[in-house]
mmCIF file of C-alpha atoms and ligand atoms in Angstrom:
data_model
loop_
_atom_site.group_PDB
_atom_site.id
_atom_site.type_symbol
_atom_site.label_atom_id
_atom_site.label_comp_id
_atom_site.label_asym_id
_atom_site.label_seq_id
_atom_site.Cartn_x
_atom_site.Cartn_y
_atom_site.Cartn_z
ATOM 1 C CA MET V 1 2.296 20.430 11.130
ATOM 2 C CA GLU V 2 5.474 21.087 9.269
ATOM 3 C CA ASP V 3 5.709 21.898 5.592
ATOM 4 C CA LEU V 4 6.782 18.941 3.454
ATOM 5 C CA THR V 5 7.563 21.004 0.326
ATOM 6 C CA ARG V 6 11.345 20.774 0.571
ATOM 7 C CA GLY V 7 11.258 17.075 1.455
ATOM 8 C CA ASN V 8 8.883 16.403 -1.425
ATOM 9 C CA GLU V 9 11.165 18.168 -3.915
ATOM 10 C CA LEU V 10 14.051 16.054 -2.779
ATOM 11 C CA ILE V 11 12.064 12.828 -2.966
ATOM 12 C CA ARG V 12 10.836 13.731 -6.456
ATOM 13 C CA ASP V 13 14.383 14.435 -7.666
ATOM 14 C CA PHE V 14 15.556 11.138 -6.225
ATOM 15 C CA GLU V 15 12.653 9.285 -7.830
ATOM 16 C CA ASP V 16 13.463 10.840 -11.230
ATOM 17 C CA ILE V 17 17.110 9.919 -10.951
ATOM 18 C CA ILE V 18 16.275 6.302 -10.108
ATOM 19 C CA LYS V 19 13.972 6.182 -13.143
ATOM 20 C CA THR V 20 16.174 7.939 -15.680
ATOM 21 C CA GLN V 21 19.534 6.787 -14.247
ATOM 22 C CA ARG V 22 20.894 10.206 -15.256
ATOM 23 C CA PRO V 23 23.045 11.877 -12.631
ATOM 24 C CA PRO V 24 23.181 15.689 -12.394
ATOM 25 C CA ASP V 25 25.958 17.340 -14.463
ATOM 26 C CA GLU V 26 27.693 18.596 -11.376
ATOM 27 C CA PHE V 27 27.866 17.385 -7.837
ATOM 28 C CA LYS V 28 30.087 17.712 -4.800
ATOM 29 C CA SER V 29 31.477 14.845 -2.734
ATOM 30 C CA LEU V 30 29.192 11.897 -2.120
ATOM 31 C CA LYS V 31 27.154 10.609 0.817
ATOM 32 C CA ILE V 32 25.811 7.096 0.508
ATOM 33 C CA GLY V 33 23.080 5.103 2.236
ATOM 34 C CA VAL V 34 22.195 1.423 2.086
ATOM 35 C CA ASP V 35 18.685 0.430 3.170
ATOM 36 C CA LEU V 36 18.279 -3.299 3.744
ATOM 37 C CA GLY V 37 14.511 -3.640 4.001
ATOM 38 C CA THR V 38 12.178 -6.594 4.212
ATOM 39 C CA ALA V 39 10.840 -5.943 0.703
ATOM 40 C CA ASN V 40 13.465 -3.751 -0.973
ATOM 41 C CA VAL V 41 17.172 -3.062 -0.893
ATOM 42 C CA VAL V 42 17.959 0.545 -1.835
ATOM 43 C CA VAL V 43 21.288 2.287 -2.352
ATOM 44 C CA SER V 44 21.021 6.093 -2.266
ATOM 45 C CA VAL V 45 23.704 8.524 -3.317
ATOM 46 C CA LEU V 46 23.551 12.238 -2.470
ATOM 47 C CA ASP V 47 26.145 14.963 -2.690
ATOM 48 C CA SER V 48 27.353 16.988 0.273
ATOM 49 C CA ASP V 49 24.472 19.469 -0.269
ATOM 50 C CA ASN V 50 22.008 16.559 -0.072
ATOM 51 C CA LYS V 51 21.323 16.771 -3.799
ATOM 52 C CA PRO V 52 20.319 13.358 -5.185
ATOM 53 C CA VAL V 53 23.071 11.997 -7.443
ATOM 54 C CA MET V 54 22.041 8.410 -8.114
ATOM 55 C CA GLY V 55 20.021 5.567 -6.649
ATOM 56 C CA ALA V 56 19.146 1.962 -7.284
ATOM 57 C CA ILE V 57 16.466 -0.267 -5.845
ATOM 58 C CA GLN V 58 15.895 -3.986 -5.964
ATOM 59 C CA PRO V 59 13.068 -6.058 -4.503
ATOM 60 C CA ALA V 60 14.610 -8.763 -2.298
ATOM 61 C CA GLN V 61 13.821 -11.138 0.541
ATOM 62 C CA VAL V 62 17.234 -11.145 2.200
ATOM 63 C CA VAL V 63 16.454 -9.233 5.386
ATOM 64 C CA ARG V 64 13.360 -9.524 7.531
ATOM 65 C CA ASP V 65 12.582 -6.705 9.940
ATOM 66 C CA GLY V 66 16.216 -5.907 10.528
ATOM 67 C CA LEU V 67 17.271 -9.558 10.694
ATOM 68 C CA VAL V 68 19.548 -10.803 7.906
ATOM 69 C CA VAL V 69 17.973 -14.049 6.662
ATOM 70 C CA ASP V 70 20.121 -14.509 3.542
ATOM 71 C CA TYR V 71 23.591 -13.159 4.221
ATOM 72 C CA VAL V 72 25.182 -14.206 0.922
ATOM 73 C CA GLY V 73 22.188 -13.016 -1.085
ATOM 74 C CA ALA V 74 22.154 -9.671 0.721
ATOM 75 C CA ILE V 75 25.835 -9.069 -0.027
ATOM 76 C CA ARG V 76 25.356 -10.040 -3.665
ATOM 77 C CA ILE V 77 22.505 -7.543 -4.103
ATOM 78 C CA VAL V 78 24.296 -4.650 -2.403
ATOM 79 C CA LYS V 79 27.410 -5.362 -4.498
ATOM 80 C CA ARG V 80 25.331 -5.408 -7.663
ATOM 81 C CA LEU V 81 23.562 -2.122 -6.883
ATOM 82 C CA LYS V 82 26.887 -0.536 -5.904
ATOM 83 C CA ALA V 83 28.524 -1.675 -9.163
ATOM 84 C CA ARG V 84 25.598 -0.439 -11.224
ATOM 85 C CA ILE V 85 25.754 3.030 -9.674
ATOM 86 C CA GLU V 86 29.552 3.184 -10.002
ATOM 87 C CA GLU V 87 29.190 2.458 -13.688
ATOM 88 C CA VAL V 88 26.571 5.176 -14.195
ATOM 89 C CA ILE V 89 28.459 7.908 -12.331
ATOM 90 C CA SER V 90 31.978 6.672 -13.211
ATOM 91 C CA LEU V 91 33.137 7.030 -9.619
ATOM 92 C CA PRO V 92 33.818 4.486 -6.896
ATOM 93 C CA LEU V 93 31.425 4.335 -3.938
ATOM 94 C CA LYS V 94 33.569 4.010 -0.851
ATOM 95 C CA LYS V 95 31.764 4.808 2.388
ATOM 96 C CA ALA V 96 28.153 4.196 3.331
ATOM 97 C CA ALA V 97 25.777 4.332 6.250
ATOM 98 C CA THR V 98 23.014 1.857 6.830
ATOM 99 C CA ALA V 99 19.995 1.793 9.119
ATOM 100 C CA ILE V 100 17.998 -0.429 11.387
ATOM 101 C CA PRO V 101 14.384 -0.292 12.486
ATOM 102 C CA PRO V 102 13.837 0.575 16.163
ATOM 103 C CA GLY V 103 14.259 -2.274 18.637
ATOM 104 C CA VAL V 104 16.634 -4.536 16.702
ATOM 105 C CA ASN V 105 18.986 -6.385 19.047
ATOM 106 C CA PRO V 106 22.741 -5.672 18.945
ATOM 107 C CA GLY V 107 23.745 -8.988 17.315
ATOM 108 C CA ASP V 108 21.414 -8.358 14.393
ATOM 109 C CA VAL V 109 22.627 -4.771 14.093
ATOM 110 C CA LYS V 110 26.147 -6.104 13.633
ATOM 111 C CA ALA V 111 25.003 -8.497 10.906
ATOM 112 C CA ILE V 112 23.407 -5.609 8.959
ATOM 113 C CA GLY V 113 26.659 -3.644 9.192
ATOM 114 C CA ASN V 114 28.617 -6.706 8.101
ATOM 115 C CA VAL V 115 26.569 -7.008 4.908
ATOM 116 C CA VAL V 116 27.415 -3.429 3.956
ATOM 117 C CA GLU V 117 31.111 -3.973 4.667
ATOM 118 C CA ALA V 118 31.244 -7.317 2.882
ATOM 119 C CA ALA V 119 29.737 -5.607 -0.167
ATOM 120 C CA GLY V 120 32.808 -3.381 -0.275
ATOM 121 C CA PHE V 121 31.816 -0.280 1.678
ATOM 122 C CA GLU V 122 33.565 1.309 4.591
ATOM 123 C CA LEU V 123 30.726 1.628 7.132
ATOM 124 C CA THR V 124 30.256 5.211 8.362
ATOM 125 C CA GLY V 125 27.534 4.339 10.827
ATOM 126 C CA ILE V 126 24.279 2.594 11.523
ATOM 127 C CA VAL V 127 21.469 5.102 11.902
ATOM 128 C CA ASP V 128 18.006 4.706 13.231
ATOM 129 C CA GLU V 129 15.304 4.562 10.514
ATOM 130 C CA PRO V 130 12.792 7.043 11.983
ATOM 131 C CA THR V 131 15.550 9.595 12.582
ATOM 132 C CA ALA V 132 16.573 9.179 8.940
ATOM 133 C CA ALA V 133 12.977 9.662 7.778
ATOM 134 C CA ALA V 134 12.459 12.722 10.005
ATOM 135 C CA LYS V 135 15.583 14.293 8.535
ATOM 136 C CA VAL V 136 14.186 14.079 4.986
ATOM 137 C CA LEU V 137 10.779 15.369 6.063
ATOM 138 C CA GLY V 138 12.419 18.200 7.976
ATOM 139 C CA ILE V 139 10.358 17.567 11.094
ATOM 140 C CA LYS V 140 11.216 17.765 14.771
ATOM 141 C CA ASN V 141 7.903 16.778 16.320
ATOM 142 C CA GLY V 142 5.166 14.270 15.602
ATOM 143 C CA ALA V 143 4.957 10.554 14.924
ATOM 144 C CA VAL V 144 6.849 8.984 12.029
ATOM 145 C CA VAL V 145 5.020 5.811 11.104
ATOM 146 C CA ASP V 146 6.846 3.485 8.702
ATOM 147 C CA VAL V 147 4.449 0.970 7.196
ATOM 148 C CA GLY V 148 6.973 -1.169 5.359
ATOM 149 C CA GLY V 149 7.025 -4.737 4.117
ATOM 150 C CA GLY V 150 7.047 -6.705 7.345
ATOM 151 C CA THR V 151 6.201 -4.305 10.115
ATOM 152 C CA THR V 152 4.781 -0.970 11.152
ATOM 153 C CA GLY V 153 7.349 1.074 13.033
ATOM 154 C CA ILE V 154 6.097 3.923 15.167
ATOM 155 C CA SER V 155 8.422 6.624 16.434
ATOM 156 C CA VAL V 156 7.463 9.710 18.362
ATOM 157 C CA LEU V 157 9.726 12.724 18.032
ATOM 158 C CA LYS V 158 9.943 15.661 20.428
ATOM 159 C CA ASN V 159 12.285 18.537 19.569
ATOM 160 C CA GLY V 160 14.183 16.390 17.084
ATOM 161 C CA GLU V 161 14.749 13.494 19.493
ATOM 162 C CA VAL V 162 13.110 10.097 19.176
ATOM 163 C CA VAL V 163 11.379 9.701 22.549
ATOM 164 C CA TYR V 164 9.305 6.587 21.934
ATOM 165 C CA VAL V 165 9.546 3.672 19.512
ATOM 166 C CA ALA V 166 7.474 0.587 18.825
ATOM 167 C CA ASP V 167 7.411 -1.995 16.081
ATOM 168 C CA GLU V 168 4.396 -4.167 15.334
ATOM 169 C CA PRO V 169 4.289 -7.115 12.940
ATOM 170 C CA THR V 170 1.727 -5.755 10.476
ATOM 171 C CA GLY V 171 3.043 -4.515 7.129
ATOM 172 C CA GLY V 172 2.650 -4.841 3.378
ATOM 173 C CA THR V 173 3.024 -8.623 3.487
ATOM 174 C CA HIS V 174 -0.163 -8.819 5.542
ATOM 175 C CA PHE V 175 -1.967 -6.555 3.096
ATOM 176 C CA THR V 176 -0.984 -8.971 0.325
ATOM 177 C CA LEU V 177 -2.135 -11.969 2.384
ATOM 178 C CA VAL V 178 -5.531 -10.328 2.891
ATOM 179 C CA LEU V 179 -5.864 -9.950 -0.887
ATOM 180 C CA ALA V 180 -4.657 -13.535 -1.497
ATOM 181 C CA GLY V 181 -7.348 -14.805 0.868
ATOM 182 C CA ASN V 182 -10.051 -12.582 -0.527
ATOM 183 C CA TYR V 183 -9.425 -13.438 -4.184
ATOM 184 C CA ARG V 184 -8.167 -17.001 -3.525
ATOM 185 C CA VAL V 185 -4.966 -16.418 -5.460
ATOM 186 C CA SER V 186 -1.253 -16.997 -4.754
ATOM 187 C CA PHE V 187 0.788 -14.486 -2.763
ATOM 188 C CA GLU V 188 2.600 -13.397 -5.957
ATOM 189 C CA GLU V 189 -0.656 -12.809 -7.812
ATOM 190 C CA ALA V 190 -2.070 -10.942 -4.815
ATOM 191 C CA GLU V 191 1.016 -8.693 -4.722
ATOM 192 C CA ARG V 192 0.457 -7.887 -8.416
ATOM 193 C CA ILE V 193 -3.190 -7.078 -7.733
ATOM 194 C CA LYS V 194 -2.185 -4.853 -4.806
ATOM 195 C CA LEU V 195 0.154 -2.806 -6.986
ATOM 196 C CA SER V 196 -2.057 -2.638 -10.092
ATOM 197 C CA LYS V 197 -3.442 0.829 -10.769
ATOM 198 C CA GLU V 198 -6.490 -0.487 -12.629
ATOM 199 C CA ARG V 199 -7.888 -2.293 -9.608
ATOM 200 C CA SER V 200 -6.933 0.232 -6.946
ATOM 201 C CA LYS V 201 -10.513 1.222 -6.042
ATOM 202 C CA GLU V 202 -11.663 -2.321 -5.435
ATOM 203 C CA VAL V 203 -8.405 -3.250 -3.697
ATOM 204 C CA PHE V 204 -8.822 -0.270 -1.367
ATOM 205 C CA GLN V 205 -12.208 -1.594 -0.216
ATOM 206 C CA VAL V 206 -10.786 -5.053 0.515
ATOM 207 C CA LEU V 207 -7.887 -3.521 2.424
ATOM 208 C CA ILE V 208 -9.939 -1.207 4.653
ATOM 209 C CA PRO V 209 -9.958 -3.618 7.647
ATOM 210 C CA VAL V 210 -6.187 -4.103 7.576
ATOM 211 C CA MET V 211 -5.631 -0.341 7.184
ATOM 212 C CA GLU V 212 -7.909 0.144 10.188
ATOM 213 C CA LYS V 213 -5.807 -2.374 12.065
ATOM 214 C CA VAL V 214 -2.724 -0.293 11.335
ATOM 215 C CA GLY V 215 -4.743 2.699 12.548
ATOM 216 C CA SER V 216 -5.546 1.036 15.867
ATOM 217 C CA ILE V 217 -1.938 -0.028 16.334
ATOM 218 C CA ILE V 218 -0.861 3.578 15.844
ATOM 219 C CA ARG V 219 -3.598 4.888 18.142
ATOM 220 C CA ASN V 220 -2.701 2.468 20.931
ATOM 221 C CA HIS V 221 0.891 3.563 20.861
ATOM 222 C CA ILE V 222 0.521 7.310 20.561
ATOM 223 C CA GLN V 223 -2.766 8.266 22.184
ATOM 224 C CA ASP V 224 -1.127 9.476 25.394
ATOM 225 C CA LYS V 225 1.860 11.113 23.699
ATOM 226 C CA GLU V 226 0.515 14.519 22.579
ATOM 227 C CA VAL V 227 1.168 13.874 18.903
ATOM 228 C CA ASP V 228 -0.490 16.371 16.575
ATOM 229 C CA THR V 229 0.606 14.929 13.217
ATOM 230 C CA ILE V 230 1.312 11.441 11.924
ATOM 231 C CA TYR V 231 3.825 11.297 9.053
ATOM 232 C CA LEU V 232 3.356 8.142 7.012
ATOM 233 C CA VAL V 233 6.384 6.630 5.286
ATOM 234 C CA GLY V 234 7.292 3.150 3.956
ATOM 235 C CA GLY V 235 6.028 1.414 0.810
ATOM 236 C CA THR V 236 2.629 0.442 2.199
ATOM 237 C CA SER V 237 1.892 4.117 2.852
ATOM 238 C CA CYS V 238 1.864 4.520 -0.970
ATOM 239 C CA ILE V 239 -1.723 3.222 -0.979
ATOM 240 C CA ASN V 240 -3.926 6.079 -2.125
ATOM 241 C CA GLY V 241 -6.125 7.238 0.704
ATOM 242 C CA ILE V 242 -4.483 5.208 3.502
ATOM 243 C CA GLU V 243 -3.824 8.522 5.271
ATOM 244 C CA ARG V 244 -7.578 9.188 5.464
ATOM 245 C CA VAL V 245 -8.270 5.790 7.046
ATOM 246 C CA ILE V 246 -5.467 6.351 9.564
ATOM 247 C CA GLU V 247 -6.675 9.854 10.313
ATOM 248 C CA THR V 248 -10.262 8.719 10.893
ATOM 249 C CA HIS V 249 -9.132 5.850 13.059
ATOM 250 C CA THR V 250 -6.713 7.777 15.236
ATOM 251 C CA GLY V 251 -8.383 11.195 15.280
ATOM 252 C CA ILE V 252 -4.951 12.675 14.529
ATOM 253 C CA LYS V 253 -3.952 14.443 11.321
ATOM 254 C CA ALA V 254 -2.078 12.067 8.993
ATOM 255 C CA VAL V 255 0.035 13.256 6.067
ATOM 256 C CA LYS V 256 2.470 11.643 3.694
ATOM 257 C CA PRO V 257 5.198 12.777 1.323
ATOM 258 C CA VAL V 258 5.042 12.255 -2.451
ATOM 259 C CA ASN V 259 6.748 8.876 -2.408
ATOM 260 C CA PRO V 260 6.751 7.320 1.058
ATOM 261 C CA LEU V 261 8.872 4.368 -0.115
ATOM 262 C CA LEU V 262 11.961 6.490 -0.770
ATOM 263 C CA VAL V 263 12.008 8.564 2.425
ATOM 264 C CA THR V 264 14.024 6.313 4.733
ATOM 265 C CA PRO V 265 16.581 5.329 2.026
ATOM 266 C CA LEU V 266 17.200 9.028 1.287
ATOM 267 C CA GLY V 267 17.525 9.853 4.971
ATOM 268 C CA ILE V 268 20.167 7.190 5.519
ATOM 269 C CA ALA V 269 22.377 8.827 2.873
ATOM 270 C CA MET V 270 21.692 12.267 4.384
ATOM 271 C CA LEU V 271 22.959 11.086 7.744
ATOM 272 C CA SER V 272 26.061 9.448 6.308
ATOM 273 C CA GLU V 273 29.478 11.120 6.173
ATOM 274 C CA GLU V 274 31.019 12.479 3.062
ATOM 275 C CA GLY V 275 33.753 10.636 1.249
ATOM 276 C CA GLY V 276 32.012 8.515 -1.301
ATOM 277 C CA GLY V 277 33.711 9.072 -4.582
HETATM 278 N N1 ATP H 1 1.990 1.516 -4.532
HETATM 279 C C1 ATP H 1 1.948 0.645 -3.533
HETATM 280 N N2 ATP H 1 0.752 0.277 -2.991
HETATM 281 C C2 ATP H 1 0.685 -0.603 -1.987
HETATM 282 N N3 ATP H 1 1.753 -1.192 -1.424
HETATM 283 C C3 ATP H 1 2.953 -0.875 -1.912
HETATM 284 C C4 ATP H 1 3.127 0.051 -2.980
HETATM 285 N N4 ATP H 1 4.438 0.167 -3.259
HETATM 286 C C5 ATP H 1 5.058 -0.659 -2.400
HETATM 287 N N5 ATP H 1 4.186 -1.289 -1.600
HETATM 288 C C6 ATP H 1 4.455 -2.265 -0.544
HETATM 289 O O1 ATP H 1 5.393 -1.716 0.346
HETATM 290 C C7 ATP H 1 6.151 -2.747 0.939
HETATM 291 C C8 ATP H 1 7.611 -2.391 0.849
HETATM 292 O O2 ATP H 1 7.832 -1.176 1.484
HETATM 293 P P1 ATP H 1 9.299 -0.734 1.960
HETATM 294 O O3 ATP H 1 10.240 -0.748 0.809
HETATM 295 O O4 ATP H 1 9.127 0.515 2.725
HETATM 296 O O5 ATP H 1 9.609 -1.952 2.920
HETATM 297 P P2 ATP H 1 10.977 -2.414 3.511
HETATM 298 O O6 ATP H 1 11.745 -1.231 3.992
HETATM 299 O O7 ATP H 1 11.657 -3.293 2.534
HETATM 300 O O8 ATP H 1 10.439 -3.289 4.731
HETATM 301 P P3 ATP H 1 10.568 -3.094 6.320
HETATM 302 O O9 ATP H 1 10.725 -1.621 6.564
HETATM 303 O O10 ATP H 1 9.288 -3.652 6.865
HETATM 304 O O11 ATP H 1 11.757 -3.901 6.684
HETATM 305 C C9 ATP H 1 5.804 -4.032 0.188
HETATM 306 O O12 ATP H 1 4.920 -4.809 0.965
HETATM 307 C C10 ATP H 1 5.113 -3.519 -1.059
HETATM 308 O O13 ATP H 1 4.143 -4.430 -1.549
HETATM 309 MG MG1 MG H 2 11.920 -0.102 5.650
#
């Protein structure tokens, strides 16, 4: 297992900057990433030393599992986040990379890139999400499992290369649906319950079967792949204790960084080229 200390420091700095909206006093040229997720759109700005400079996040339903479902809405949100960051750091954001989950078909990849360009960025590249996550975590081997909004993406890395990918349609949305069914409330109310700290113990109990399902999905995909550590990223991996359920269910050590939701967005910026501001 590799040490996540450096990655965790970086994630914590990025988290602080998103909260406080206070950029560091000094930074070198910028590298920018745009993550168009099923649940959240995130713009990440780092400097050339990978120091977090600024970031902005907005919940949105404009992309579903790498497929743009609201093109105009997606552009509007990226433009808004870009403008907000430009105002805070008093510099223009020019070039950005974006990312796609594994297995997205080429037409949809193009649409994701088009959103970033239409929002006013010069596109530096479209990276692969697990590679971006692995870069932040500083790992070369193991399975990166992204439990996001719509899907669970599984990627196996060997010597820094992604050698196996799979994407299964179980993600945070399904967790929310389980809660909606259990408590007989609307999806929106169930999402609030899922995120509320006060009810986390009881929510955890209700969610055990769906966490176990994620565990079996992971096990089915990686059992013959000599994986010794599972690295959990994506917003759904924020659930306290999910790593224990996954570990028990797969028999493989499962770890997660301090804020799994911010890993892929940070990695996209890391893999982008310089030339932001
Ligand atoms: N603290 C938390 N506890 C439980 N679930 C959480 C928490 N924070 C975020 N989530 C869930 O994480 C999901 C969003 O995660 P993320 O931002 O990684 O998804 P995404 O990248 O937008 O989606 P995808 O990768 O599937 O396209 C949502 O379902 C949200 O409810
Ligand atoms: Mg994602």
